[in-house]
Amino acid sequence: MALDIIHVDMDAFYAAVEQKDNPELQGKPVIIGGTGLGDRGVVSTASYAARQYGVHSAMPIKEARKLCPDAVFLPGRMERYQEISQCIFEIMSRFTPRIEKISIDEAFLDVKGCHRLFGPSRKIGKKIKTSIKQELDLVASIGLAPNKFLAKLASDLEKPDGFKVIREDEIAEILDPLPVDKIWGVGEKTEEILQNQGMRTIGDIKQFSEQELTSLLGQFGHQLYKLARGHDDRAVQVSEECKSISHETTFRRDLQDSEKIFSVLMALSDKVGRRLRKKSLCGKTVFIKIRYGDFTTLTRQTTSPQAFYDTKTIYEQGKKLIQNHGLLDKPVRLLGIGVSSLIARHHLQLSLFSDQDGAVAETVDKIKDQFGEKSIVRANQLIHKNSKQSEQKEDS
Ligand code: TTP
Ligand code: MG
């Protein structure tokens, strides 16, 4: 069995984002949760320094304050965590479109078929981990295994800052001594039933037949029988929101002239828009990718309440991202733009949508379909012809 499933889970995610944004908090106990209005509410997460005092998710803030009175308590900034989450998913999507989003900070990737481009699974896992560290200054724990159950278990085994591989020949050695609650789906109730029968470790479960387990636990017994042996045939279910359509181009020479860069941006936006329209899709998120001459790479994105599929909106949102974030302060080697948070066009509420831009874009598409790609171009696309090749990237 190949090691084709990667599980990525960020360490102490909300707390780590706060520490990234305020380096004075690095290494300190940081607790996120509550309403910001006193001690009501529960802990969303705690930094690993705070966990040493026994603080954990879902604990009442009041209790956390007793255990760790010197911690920095913060109410949390959901929008910021979502924004960073999208950057993490963008990094993962560079390696495979086969991503199943489990939560804001957690996903499975199926990297089967990606090895010719990116090398063995280990290399892909390492690259994801280092890209997240270098580009976002955050730490992800990574698990690598032949299936989802083992990959999730692996990412947890060496947390924080974990990188753990479970090969097929190591399954029993690793699984057998672990407590039963390490099995995905075994909650307190199931754990109690198993313990009453003398099953404390995963190895203990293997002493029971499939029939014995089903008579104890019903349908879940079948699953437990297989999971205890490290078998799991659930496929990675690609999440709709992880899909995106993007185009990028590498310049022959690094560019800093904003007029030329925006001209290329328009051409790329048009390609993205055209593919969206061809597939009858629209999206809510526009993202920009920029790689500079020194190879540092960054992405920025923005999400609108209203979905769109026209070139003009894609271009304008992208341009705004570049301008608002001051991204043209050094020469650019690569420029990319894409749209994510995709939905089918028939879900778009037309009454809420000024469809003029969409109609123009579709007319232009028809002309291009009939007379060729170069038959009609936007005025500002005529400015620049310095892009080496346009690398098409489609993740949907
Ligand atoms: P988790 O991945 O479960 O936890 P974590 O990232 O904080 O820590 P680690 O993975 O290193 O154990 O959850 C991700 C985020 O989801 C977490 O930072 C905050 C939020 N969350 C809650 O709001 N409430 C909860 O009960 C849990 C478990 C998480
Ligand atoms: Mg996490």
Short mmCIF file of C-alpha atoms and ligand atoms in Angstrom, two decimals:
data_model
loop_
_atom_site.label_atom_id
_atom_site.label_comp_id
_atom_site.label_asym_id
_atom_site.label_seq_id
_atom_site.Cartn_x
_atom_site.Cartn_y
_atom_site.Cartn_z
CA MET A 1 0.00 0.00 0.00
CA ALA A 2 1.39 3.37 -0.98
CA LEU A 3 1.73 6.23 1.51
CA ASP A 4 -0.63 8.41 -0.45
CA ILE A 5 -2.77 10.04 2.23
CA ILE A 6 -1.50 13.13 4.02
CA HIS A 7 -3.28 14.66 7.01
CA VAL A 8 -2.47 18.27 7.87
CA ASP A 9 -3.53 19.76 11.20
CA MET A 10 -2.33 23.12 12.49
CA ASP A 11 -0.92 23.33 16.01
CA ALA A 12 -3.03 25.34 18.49
CA PHE A 13 -4.44 27.13 15.49
CA TYR A 14 -6.26 30.22 16.81
CA ALA A 15 -3.61 30.83 19.49
CA ALA A 16 -0.81 30.40 16.94
CA VAL A 17 -2.41 33.01 14.65
CA GLU A 18 -2.55 35.47 17.57
CA GLN A 19 1.12 34.77 18.31
CA LYS A 20 2.04 35.25 14.68
CA ASP A 21 0.28 38.62 14.59
CA ASN A 22 1.73 39.71 17.93
CA PRO A 23 5.22 38.23 18.37
CA GLU A 24 5.30 39.36 22.02
CA LEU A 25 2.93 36.47 22.70
CA GLN A 26 5.34 33.84 21.32
CA GLY A 27 6.06 31.07 23.81
CA LYS A 28 3.57 32.48 26.34
CA PRO A 29 0.37 30.86 27.56
CA VAL A 30 -2.34 32.23 25.29
CA ILE A 31 -5.97 31.23 25.71
CA ILE A 32 -8.64 32.00 23.12
CA GLY A 33 -12.29 31.98 24.00
CA GLY A 34 -15.12 33.56 25.85
CA THR A 35 -16.98 36.62 24.81
CA GLY A 36 -14.43 39.20 25.81
CA LEU A 37 -17.01 40.35 28.37
CA GLY A 38 -15.80 38.68 31.52
CA ASP A 39 -15.46 35.00 32.25
CA ARG A 40 -18.45 33.51 30.50
CA GLY A 41 -17.91 31.04 27.69
CA VAL A 42 -15.44 28.27 27.03
CA VAL A 43 -11.90 27.91 25.75
CA SER A 44 -11.68 27.57 21.95
CA THR A 45 -8.04 26.68 22.12
CA ALA A 46 -4.93 27.22 24.21
CA SER A 47 -1.29 27.56 23.19
CA TYR A 48 0.90 24.61 24.13
CA ALA A 49 2.45 26.71 26.94
CA ALA A 50 -1.06 27.08 28.43
CA ARG A 51 -1.82 23.38 27.95
CA GLN A 52 1.00 22.58 30.38
CA TYR A 53 -1.25 24.02 33.10
CA GLY A 54 -4.02 21.65 32.11
CA VAL A 55 -6.02 24.12 30.03
CA HIS A 56 -7.81 22.59 27.02
CA SER A 57 -10.53 23.30 24.44
CA ALA A 58 -14.12 23.38 25.72
CA MET A 59 -13.03 24.11 29.32
CA PRO A 60 -14.92 27.00 30.96
CA ILE A 61 -12.85 30.20 30.82
CA LYS A 62 -13.36 30.59 34.54
CA GLU A 63 -11.60 27.29 35.19
CA ALA A 64 -8.82 28.14 32.73
CA ARG A 65 -8.23 31.41 34.58
CA LYS A 66 -7.84 29.52 37.83
CA LEU A 67 -5.38 27.03 36.33
CA CYS A 68 -3.35 29.62 34.47
CA PRO A 69 -3.98 33.12 35.84
CA ASP A 70 -0.99 34.65 34.02
CA ALA A 71 -2.16 33.58 30.58
CA VAL A 72 -3.10 36.15 27.95
CA PHE A 73 -6.85 35.73 27.35
CA LEU A 74 -8.16 36.83 23.96
CA PRO A 75 -11.72 36.75 22.62
CA GLY A 76 -10.69 35.47 19.15
CA ARG A 77 -10.92 36.94 15.65
CA MET A 78 -12.80 34.48 13.48
CA GLU A 79 -12.38 36.49 10.28
CA ARG A 80 -8.61 36.50 10.64
CA TYR A 81 -8.53 32.75 11.30
CA GLN A 82 -10.65 32.16 8.18
CA GLU A 83 -8.30 34.31 6.14
CA ILE A 84 -5.23 32.39 7.30
CA SER A 85 -7.08 29.11 6.82
CA GLN A 86 -7.63 29.99 3.17
CA CYS A 87 -3.91 30.65 2.76
CA ILE A 88 -3.15 27.22 4.25
CA PHE A 89 -5.58 25.55 1.85
CA GLU A 90 -4.05 27.48 -1.04
CA ILE A 91 -0.62 26.06 -0.13
CA MET A 92 -2.03 22.53 -0.03
CA SER A 93 -3.77 23.04 -3.37
CA ARG A 94 -0.42 23.62 -5.06
CA PHE A 95 0.25 19.90 -4.72
CA THR A 96 -3.10 18.29 -5.40
CA PRO A 97 -6.70 19.25 -6.08
CA ARG A 98 -7.75 16.19 -4.08
CA ILE A 99 -8.32 17.88 -0.72
CA GLU A 100 -10.96 17.06 1.86
CA LYS A 101 -11.49 19.89 4.28
CA ILE A 102 -12.28 18.59 7.77
CA SER A 103 -12.24 21.89 9.61
CA ILE A 104 -10.74 25.36 9.53
CA ASP A 105 -7.26 23.99 10.25
CA GLU A 106 -7.39 20.39 9.14
CA ALA A 107 -7.50 18.47 5.87
CA PHE A 108 -6.75 15.22 4.10
CA LEU A 109 -4.86 15.21 0.83
CA ASP A 110 -4.72 12.32 -1.61
CA VAL A 111 -1.39 12.67 -3.40
CA LYS A 112 -1.69 9.57 -5.56
CA GLY A 113 -0.79 10.62 -9.07
CA CYS A 114 1.20 13.66 -7.90
CA HIS A 115 4.57 11.96 -7.59
CA ARG A 116 5.88 12.64 -11.09
CA LEU A 117 5.46 16.35 -10.53
CA PHE A 118 6.33 16.64 -6.84
CA GLY A 119 8.24 13.51 -5.81
CA PRO A 120 7.41 10.96 -3.12
CA SER A 121 4.73 11.58 -0.48
CA ARG A 122 7.31 12.32 2.22
CA LYS A 123 8.76 15.09 0.09
CA ILE A 124 5.29 16.54 -0.54
CA GLY A 125 4.47 16.42 3.18
CA LYS A 126 7.76 18.12 4.09
CA LYS A 127 7.22 20.77 1.43
CA ILE A 128 3.74 21.57 2.73
CA LYS A 129 5.09 21.86 6.26
CA THR A 130 7.98 24.12 5.29
CA SER A 131 5.85 26.28 2.98
CA ILE A 132 3.34 26.88 5.80
CA LYS A 133 6.22 27.77 8.13
CA GLN A 134 8.06 29.99 5.68
CA GLU A 135 5.10 31.78 4.15
CA LEU A 136 2.76 32.03 7.14
CA ASP A 137 5.09 31.55 10.12
CA LEU A 138 2.79 28.86 11.50
CA VAL A 139 3.39 25.24 12.44
CA ALA A 140 1.45 22.34 10.95
CA SER A 141 1.65 18.75 12.15
CA ILE A 142 1.67 16.29 9.30
CA GLY A 143 0.70 12.63 9.17
CA LEU A 144 1.42 10.35 6.25
CA ALA A 145 -0.01 6.87 5.82
CA PRO A 146 -1.76 4.49 3.43
CA ASN A 147 -5.24 5.62 4.57
CA LYS A 148 -7.21 8.40 6.26
CA PHE A 149 -7.52 6.80 9.68
CA LEU A 150 -3.78 6.17 9.98
CA ALA A 151 -2.81 9.55 8.51
CA LYS A 152 -4.97 11.40 11.07
CA LEU A 153 -3.57 9.29 13.86
CA ALA A 154 -0.04 9.97 12.60
CA SER A 155 -0.40 13.75 12.55
CA ASP A 156 -1.51 13.61 16.18
CA LEU A 157 1.23 11.27 17.42
CA GLU A 158 4.08 13.77 17.39
CA LYS A 159 2.12 16.99 17.93
CA PRO A 160 3.16 19.81 18.20
CA ASP A 161 5.48 20.28 15.22
CA GLY A 162 4.92 16.67 14.24
CA PHE A 163 5.89 14.84 11.09
CA LYS A 164 5.01 11.19 11.36
CA VAL A 165 4.86 8.44 8.78
CA ILE A 166 3.04 5.16 9.42
CA ARG A 167 4.17 2.54 6.94
CA GLU A 168 2.15 -0.61 6.41
CA ASP A 169 4.71 -2.81 8.17
CA GLU A 170 4.60 -0.59 11.28
CA ILE A 171 0.83 -0.56 11.77
CA ALA A 172 0.52 -3.18 14.51
CA GLU A 173 3.62 -2.00 16.36
CA ILE A 174 2.31 1.58 16.50
CA LEU A 175 -1.41 0.89 16.98
CA ASP A 176 -1.45 -1.96 19.48
CA PRO A 177 -0.23 -0.05 22.58
CA LEU A 178 -2.44 3.03 21.95
CA PRO A 179 -5.55 3.64 24.10
CA VAL A 180 -8.86 2.82 22.40
CA ASP A 181 -9.94 6.47 22.27
CA LYS A 182 -7.24 7.13 19.65
CA ILE A 183 -9.59 5.47 17.18
CA TRP A 184 -11.56 8.02 15.21
CA GLY A 185 -15.19 7.72 16.31
CA VAL A 186 -14.55 6.23 19.75
CA GLY A 187 -16.04 8.75 22.17
CA GLU A 188 -16.57 8.52 25.90
CA LYS A 189 -19.60 6.25 25.62
CA THR A 190 -17.98 3.69 23.33
CA GLU A 191 -14.79 3.85 25.38
CA GLU A 192 -16.76 2.91 28.48
CA ILE A 193 -18.42 -0.04 26.74
CA LEU A 194 -15.03 -1.28 25.52
CA GLN A 195 -13.38 -0.80 28.90
CA ASN A 196 -16.15 -2.78 30.58
CA GLN A 197 -15.13 -5.69 28.34
CA GLY A 198 -11.48 -5.26 29.27
CA MET A 199 -10.44 -3.41 26.10
CA ARG A 200 -8.08 -0.59 27.00
CA THR A 201 -5.70 -0.58 24.06
CA ILE A 202 -6.20 -1.01 20.34
CA GLY A 203 -4.31 -4.29 20.67
CA ASP A 204 -6.98 -5.50 23.13
CA ILE A 205 -9.71 -4.87 20.53
CA LYS A 206 -7.94 -7.30 18.18
CA GLN A 207 -8.61 -10.11 20.66
CA PHE A 208 -12.36 -9.84 19.91
CA SER A 209 -14.07 -11.24 16.84
CA GLU A 210 -16.02 -9.04 14.42
CA GLN A 211 -19.23 -10.67 15.61
CA GLU A 212 -18.44 -9.94 19.26
CA LEU A 213 -17.74 -6.32 18.44
CA THR A 214 -20.97 -5.89 16.45
CA SER A 215 -23.05 -7.46 19.20
CA LEU A 216 -21.52 -4.89 21.55
CA LEU A 217 -21.63 -1.84 19.30
CA GLY A 218 -23.91 -2.57 16.32
CA GLN A 219 -22.70 -1.35 12.90
CA PHE A 220 -19.75 0.50 14.42
CA GLY A 221 -18.41 -2.89 15.51
CA HIS A 222 -17.57 -3.77 11.87
CA GLN A 223 -15.69 -0.53 11.49
CA LEU A 224 -13.87 -0.93 14.78
CA TYR A 225 -12.74 -4.43 13.82
CA LYS A 226 -11.11 -3.02 10.67
CA LEU A 227 -9.75 0.18 12.20
CA ALA A 228 -8.02 -1.73 15.02
CA ARG A 229 -6.02 -3.47 12.27
CA GLY A 230 -5.28 -0.18 10.53
CA HIS A 231 -7.68 -0.88 7.67
CA ASP A 232 -9.73 2.00 6.31
CA ASP A 233 -11.08 2.19 2.78
CA ARG A 234 -12.75 5.60 3.00
CA ALA A 235 -11.69 7.74 0.05
CA VAL A 236 -10.71 11.39 0.31
CA GLN A 237 -13.90 13.28 -0.55
CA VAL A 238 -12.90 16.43 -2.36
CA SER A 239 -14.62 19.40 -0.73
CA GLU A 240 -16.41 21.78 -3.05
CA GLU A 241 -14.96 24.84 -1.38
CA CYS A 242 -11.41 23.58 -1.91
CA LYS A 243 -11.80 23.72 -5.64
CA SER A 244 -10.42 26.63 -7.56
CA ILE A 245 -9.60 27.81 -11.05
CA SER A 246 -6.41 29.75 -11.53
CA HIS A 247 -3.79 30.82 -14.06
CA GLU A 248 -0.28 31.98 -13.47
CA THR A 249 2.63 33.14 -15.56
CA THR A 250 6.38 33.46 -15.05
CA PHE A 251 7.96 36.54 -16.61
CA ARG A 252 11.05 36.29 -18.81
CA ARG A 253 12.56 39.09 -16.77
CA ASP A 254 11.40 40.15 -13.30
CA LEU A 255 8.91 43.01 -13.58
CA GLN A 256 8.04 45.92 -11.32
CA ASP A 257 6.18 48.24 -13.69
CA SER A 258 2.64 48.28 -12.32
CA GLU A 259 1.05 49.11 -15.66
CA LYS A 260 2.63 46.07 -17.30
CA ILE A 261 1.84 43.85 -14.35
CA PHE A 262 -1.83 44.88 -14.36
CA SER A 263 -1.98 44.28 -18.09
CA VAL A 264 -0.83 40.69 -17.51
CA LEU A 265 -3.24 40.43 -14.61
CA MET A 266 -6.09 41.33 -16.95
CA ALA A 267 -5.07 38.62 -19.43
CA LEU A 268 -4.88 36.03 -16.64
CA SER A 269 -8.21 37.18 -15.14
CA ASP A 270 -9.79 36.78 -18.55
CA LYS A 271 -8.54 33.18 -18.80
CA VAL A 272 -9.85 32.40 -15.33
CA GLY A 273 -13.21 34.03 -16.10
CA ARG A 274 -13.52 32.15 -19.36
CA ARG A 275 -12.95 28.80 -17.73
CA LEU A 276 -15.46 29.67 -15.00
CA ARG A 277 -18.08 30.56 -17.61
CA LYS A 278 -17.33 27.46 -19.71
CA LYS A 279 -18.01 25.33 -16.65
CA SER A 280 -21.08 27.37 -15.63
CA LEU A 281 -19.47 28.17 -12.31
CA CYS A 282 -19.11 31.31 -10.28
CA GLY A 283 -17.00 32.05 -7.24
CA LYS A 284 -16.81 34.33 -4.24
CA THR A 285 -13.09 34.41 -3.54
CA VAL A 286 -10.34 35.94 -5.64
CA PHE A 287 -6.75 35.09 -4.78
CA ILE A 288 -3.49 36.49 -5.99
CA LYS A 289 -0.16 34.69 -6.00
CA ILE A 290 3.08 36.59 -6.37
CA ARG A 291 6.61 35.21 -6.43
CA TYR A 292 9.41 37.74 -6.26
CA GLY A 293 12.88 37.63 -7.81
CA ASP A 294 14.25 36.20 -4.55
CA PHE A 295 11.67 33.36 -4.78
CA THR A 296 9.67 34.45 -1.74
CA THR A 297 6.06 33.69 -2.58
CA LEU A 298 2.91 35.10 -1.10
CA THR A 299 -0.79 34.84 -1.64
CA ARG A 300 -3.56 37.21 -0.71
CA GLN A 301 -7.27 36.77 -1.09
CA THR A 302 -10.57 38.46 -0.68
CA THR A 303 -14.07 37.08 -0.46
CA SER A 304 -17.19 38.92 -1.61
CA PRO A 305 -20.68 38.26 -0.29
CA GLN A 306 -21.93 37.96 -3.88
CA ALA A 307 -20.66 35.33 -6.32
CA PHE A 308 -19.36 36.46 -9.74
CA TYR A 309 -18.09 35.00 -13.00
CA ASP A 310 -17.07 38.02 -15.05
CA THR A 311 -13.51 38.98 -15.94
CA LYS A 312 -13.95 42.57 -14.79
CA THR A 313 -14.76 41.64 -11.19
CA ILE A 314 -11.96 39.07 -11.03
CA TYR A 315 -9.46 41.60 -12.37
CA GLU A 316 -10.64 44.45 -10.17
CA GLN A 317 -10.59 42.34 -7.00
CA GLY A 318 -7.12 41.07 -7.88
CA LYS A 319 -5.82 44.55 -8.62
CA LYS A 320 -7.24 45.83 -5.36
CA LEU A 321 -5.49 43.03 -3.45
CA ILE A 322 -2.15 43.94 -5.04
CA GLN A 323 -2.62 47.64 -4.37
CA ASN A 324 -4.04 47.39 -0.86
CA HIS A 325 -1.30 45.03 0.28
CA GLY A 326 1.45 47.04 -1.47
CA LEU A 327 2.69 43.94 -3.27
CA LEU A 328 4.68 45.67 -6.00
CA ASP A 329 7.49 46.93 -3.81
CA LYS A 330 10.03 44.62 -5.44
CA PRO A 331 10.46 42.93 -8.82
CA VAL A 332 7.96 40.18 -9.54
CA ARG A 333 8.97 36.85 -11.08
CA LEU A 334 5.60 35.11 -11.17
CA LEU A 335 2.04 36.38 -11.09
CA GLY A 336 -1.07 34.29 -10.64
CA ILE A 337 -4.76 34.89 -10.06
CA GLY A 338 -7.55 32.49 -9.27
CA VAL A 339 -11.10 32.13 -8.07
CA SER A 340 -12.25 29.77 -5.33
CA SER A 341 -15.34 29.21 -3.15
CA LEU A 342 -16.95 27.95 -6.35
CA ILE A 343 -20.62 27.26 -6.80
CA ALA A 344 -22.71 26.22 -9.79
CA ARG A 345 -24.12 29.19 -11.72
CA HIS A 346 -27.70 28.02 -11.31
CA HIS A 347 -27.31 28.67 -7.58
CA LEU A 348 -26.60 32.33 -8.26
CA GLN A 349 -29.52 34.55 -7.31
CA LEU A 350 -29.77 36.61 -10.46
CA SER A 351 -32.15 39.11 -8.95
CA LEU A 352 -29.38 40.19 -6.58
CA PHE A 353 -26.79 40.36 -9.28
CA SER A 354 -26.09 43.12 -11.74
CA ASP A 355 -25.45 40.82 -14.66
CA GLN A 356 -24.18 43.39 -17.12
CA ASP A 357 -20.52 42.44 -16.66
CA GLY A 358 -21.35 38.76 -16.96
CA ALA A 359 -23.23 39.37 -20.22
CA VAL A 360 -20.32 41.34 -21.73
CA ALA A 361 -17.90 38.60 -20.76
CA GLU A 362 -20.07 35.93 -22.34
CA THR A 363 -20.35 37.88 -25.61
CA VAL A 364 -16.55 38.20 -25.72
CA ASP A 365 -16.26 34.45 -25.07
CA LYS A 366 -18.54 33.74 -28.05
CA ILE A 367 -16.39 35.94 -30.33
CA LYS A 368 -13.25 34.16 -29.14
CA ASP A 369 -14.83 30.75 -29.62
CA GLN A 370 -15.73 31.66 -33.18
CA PHE A 371 -12.76 33.75 -34.33
CA GLY A 372 -9.92 32.65 -32.10
CA GLU A 373 -8.28 33.58 -28.82
CA LYS A 374 -6.61 36.75 -30.17
CA SER A 375 -9.60 38.10 -32.11
CA ILE A 376 -10.59 40.43 -29.30
CA VAL A 377 -8.52 41.72 -26.40
CA ARG A 378 -8.96 44.34 -23.73
CA ALA A 379 -7.06 47.58 -24.35
CA ASN A 380 -4.75 47.22 -21.38
CA GLN A 381 -3.71 43.72 -22.43
CA LEU A 382 -1.90 45.28 -25.41
CA ILE A 383 0.66 46.87 -23.10
CA HIS A 384 2.64 43.86 -22.13
CA LYS A 385 3.95 40.88 -24.01
CA ASN A 386 6.77 39.89 -21.70
CA SER A 387 5.28 36.79 -20.16
CA LYS A 388 7.20 33.61 -20.89
CA GLN A 389 4.52 31.04 -20.76
CA SER A 390 1.18 30.91 -19.17
CA GLU A 391 0.94 27.90 -16.99
CA GLN A 392 -2.60 26.71 -16.73
CA LYS A 393 -3.71 25.48 -13.39
CA GLU A 394 -7.06 24.02 -12.82
CA ASP A 395 -7.88 22.53 -9.51
CA SER A 396 -11.50 21.79 -9.96
P1 TTP B 1 -8.05 21.69 16.73
O1 TTP B 1 -7.23 21.35 15.53
O2 TTP B 1 -8.86 20.61 17.36
O3 TTP B 1 -7.12 22.27 17.87
P2 TTP B 1 -5.88 23.24 17.78
O4 TTP B 1 -5.46 23.49 16.37
O5 TTP B 1 -6.14 24.46 18.58
O6 TTP B 1 -4.75 22.42 18.53
P3 TTP B 1 -4.03 21.08 18.06
O7 TTP B 1 -4.54 20.70 16.72
O8 TTP B 1 -2.55 21.43 18.04
O9 TTP B 1 -4.36 20.08 19.11
O10 TTP B 1 -9.04 22.88 16.39
C1 TTP B 1 -8.70 23.91 15.50
C2 TTP B 1 -9.28 25.22 15.98
O11 TTP B 1 -10.70 25.09 16.11
C3 TTP B 1 -8.76 25.66 17.32
O12 TTP B 1 -7.58 26.41 17.25
C4 TTP B 1 -9.93 26.44 17.86
C5 TTP B 1 -11.15 25.82 17.23
N1 TTP B 1 -11.84 24.96 18.23
C6 TTP B 1 -12.89 25.51 18.96
O13 TTP B 1 -13.28 26.66 18.75
N2 TTP B 1 -13.50 24.72 19.92
C7 TTP B 1 -13.10 23.44 20.19
O14 TTP B 1 -13.67 22.77 21.06
C8 TTP B 1 -12.02 22.89 19.42
C9 TTP B 1 -11.56 21.48 19.68
C10 TTP B 1 -11.43 23.68 18.46
MG MG B 2 -5.27 21.87 15.01
#
